Amino acid sequence: MKKKLLFVILLLLLSLVLMACTQNDAEEDETDDPENEVEEPAENEDSSEEEIPTLDEEQAKEVLHDYRDGFMSVIENTEDDGALADYESKEALKEEFMNVMSEDLADSFVSHYFEEDNGKVYVVPTEAPVWFEEDSDFSLEQVNDLEYEVTQEQSNELIGNIRMTYVITSTEDSWIVNEVRSEDLNGENSENGQDGDQASDENNTDNNTETDTGEITEITAEDLVREHLNISQNSDIHVVMDHKNEDGNFVVQVYELVSNGETSHTATIGWYIVDQDDGTVEEMM
């Protein structure tokens, strides 16, 4: 009897051991089963996506303001002989311009407006670029995620009636002017040189009329500076209206061409501000 009881107890113990092993194996299988694995969400999945920059009208105006000032601050800082004060090569000047404009546009500016001679860089006497007018109407259009176009119509006696397009693109850390385009809105009326001359004569007539009525125009501003400095119309000294400052007053450059062998460069005599309201002339300091 005791043997039977002992045998039953052993069977029960063996059954319990087998059941325990079977349960452990099942738990291990569930743990190893990839279908039962819970995928953890990728950390910072959203942060890995690059944020697309946007440009509003105020930012566009600021970009175009820096674009103009980047150029003007260079040409207004010259030595007595007309050489740029802070740049000894076109390459250095190009690198400076690339802070506010594309490499292609910087190349165009450097080749068109400057010349290098004997380790110095001089300003070439020519018309200034057509700058964006901050106080005038304009439109801002998004071309793609990284490019916008600012369009503005401008009209005066020097440039005529044109539509300017300033292309602004995003770089790694800033917005720059990538390209500048202009469209002559009166092109259909100027099919030959005679028509252009006639239009020029009409503009001159209009300018004279504006002067007679007391309105200060760009040509009037140049004449006022000539009168202020006693410079005759036949003088070799050039008096050229360059741009308007933030107050709307005329900024006029006075310079002369200095021959240096087969080349020549500009020697700036001074910069003058003509008040748009009363025509008073003051030298820029």
PDB file of N, CA and C in Angstrom, residues 3 29-30 41 81 85 89 122 125 138 147 211 215 279:
ATOM      1  N   LYS A   3       3.818   1.475  -1.136  1.00  0.00           N
ATOM      2  CA  LYS A   3       4.485   1.609  -2.440  1.00  0.00           C
ATOM      3  C   LYS A   3       3.568   2.262  -3.454  1.00  0.00           C
ATOM      4  N   ASP A  29       8.319  31.290 -26.323  1.00  0.00           N
ATOM      5  CA  ASP A  29       7.901  31.373 -27.730  1.00  0.00           C
ATOM      6  C   ASP A  29       7.154  32.668 -28.001  1.00  0.00           C
ATOM      7  N   GLU A  30       6.298  33.075 -27.062  1.00  0.00           N
ATOM      8  CA  GLU A  30       5.558  34.317 -27.256  1.00  0.00           C
ATOM      9  C   GLU A  30       6.491  35.513 -27.254  1.00  0.00           C
ATOM     10  N   PRO A  41       7.615  53.610 -31.423  1.00  0.00           N
ATOM     11  CA  PRO A  41       7.613  54.708 -32.404  1.00  0.00           C
ATOM     12  C   PRO A  41       9.003  55.304 -32.551  1.00  0.00           C
ATOM     13  N   ASP A  81      41.680 108.653 -54.280  1.00  0.00           N
ATOM     14  CA  ASP A  81      41.906 108.405 -55.701  1.00  0.00           C
ATOM     15  C   ASP A  81      40.747 107.655 -56.353  1.00  0.00           C
ATOM     16  N   ALA A  85      37.832 101.402 -50.571  1.00  0.00           N
ATOM     17  CA  ALA A  85      38.653 101.461 -49.366  1.00  0.00           C
ATOM     18  C   ALA A  85      38.939 100.086 -48.772  1.00  0.00           C
ATOM     19  N   SER A  89      40.766  93.405 -54.530  1.00  0.00           N
ATOM     20  CA  SER A  89      40.581  92.552 -55.702  1.00  0.00           C
ATOM     21  C   SER A  89      39.095  92.362 -55.969  1.00  0.00           C
ATOM     22  N   TYR A 122      38.295  99.944 -58.684  1.00  0.00           N
ATOM     23  CA  TYR A 122      37.653 101.236 -58.913  1.00  0.00           C
ATOM     24  C   TYR A 122      36.231 101.035 -59.431  1.00  0.00           C
ATOM     25  N   PRO A 125      32.176 104.291 -64.050  1.00  0.00           N
ATOM     26  CA  PRO A 125      31.077 105.260 -64.150  1.00  0.00           C
ATOM     27  C   PRO A 125      29.978 104.759 -65.078  1.00  0.00           C
ATOM     28  N   PHE A 138       3.987  96.437 -54.798  1.00  0.00           N
ATOM     29  CA  PHE A 138       4.660  95.300 -55.418  1.00  0.00           C
ATOM     30  C   PHE A 138       3.849  94.045 -55.134  1.00  0.00           C
ATOM     31  N   GLU A 147      11.795  79.393 -53.529  1.00  0.00           N
ATOM     32  CA  GLU A 147      11.953  80.536 -54.430  1.00  0.00           C
ATOM     33  C   GLU A 147      10.688  81.388 -54.479  1.00  0.00           C
ATOM     34  N   THR A 211      10.224 120.881 -63.850  1.00  0.00           N
ATOM     35  CA  THR A 211      11.144 121.803 -63.205  1.00  0.00           C
ATOM     36  C   THR A 211      10.521 123.172 -63.061  1.00  0.00           C
ATOM     37  N   GLU A 215       8.726 121.119 -59.063  1.00  0.00           N
ATOM     38  CA  GLU A 215       8.919 119.757 -58.570  1.00  0.00           C
ATOM     39  C   GLU A 215      10.366 119.339 -58.752  1.00  0.00           C
ATOM     40  N   GLY A 279      14.917 121.181 -52.196  1.00  0.00           N
ATOM     41  CA  GLY A 279      16.067 121.239 -53.091  1.00  0.00           C
ATOM     42  C   GLY A 279      17.369 121.644 -52.434  1.00  0.00           C
TER      43      GLY A 279
END
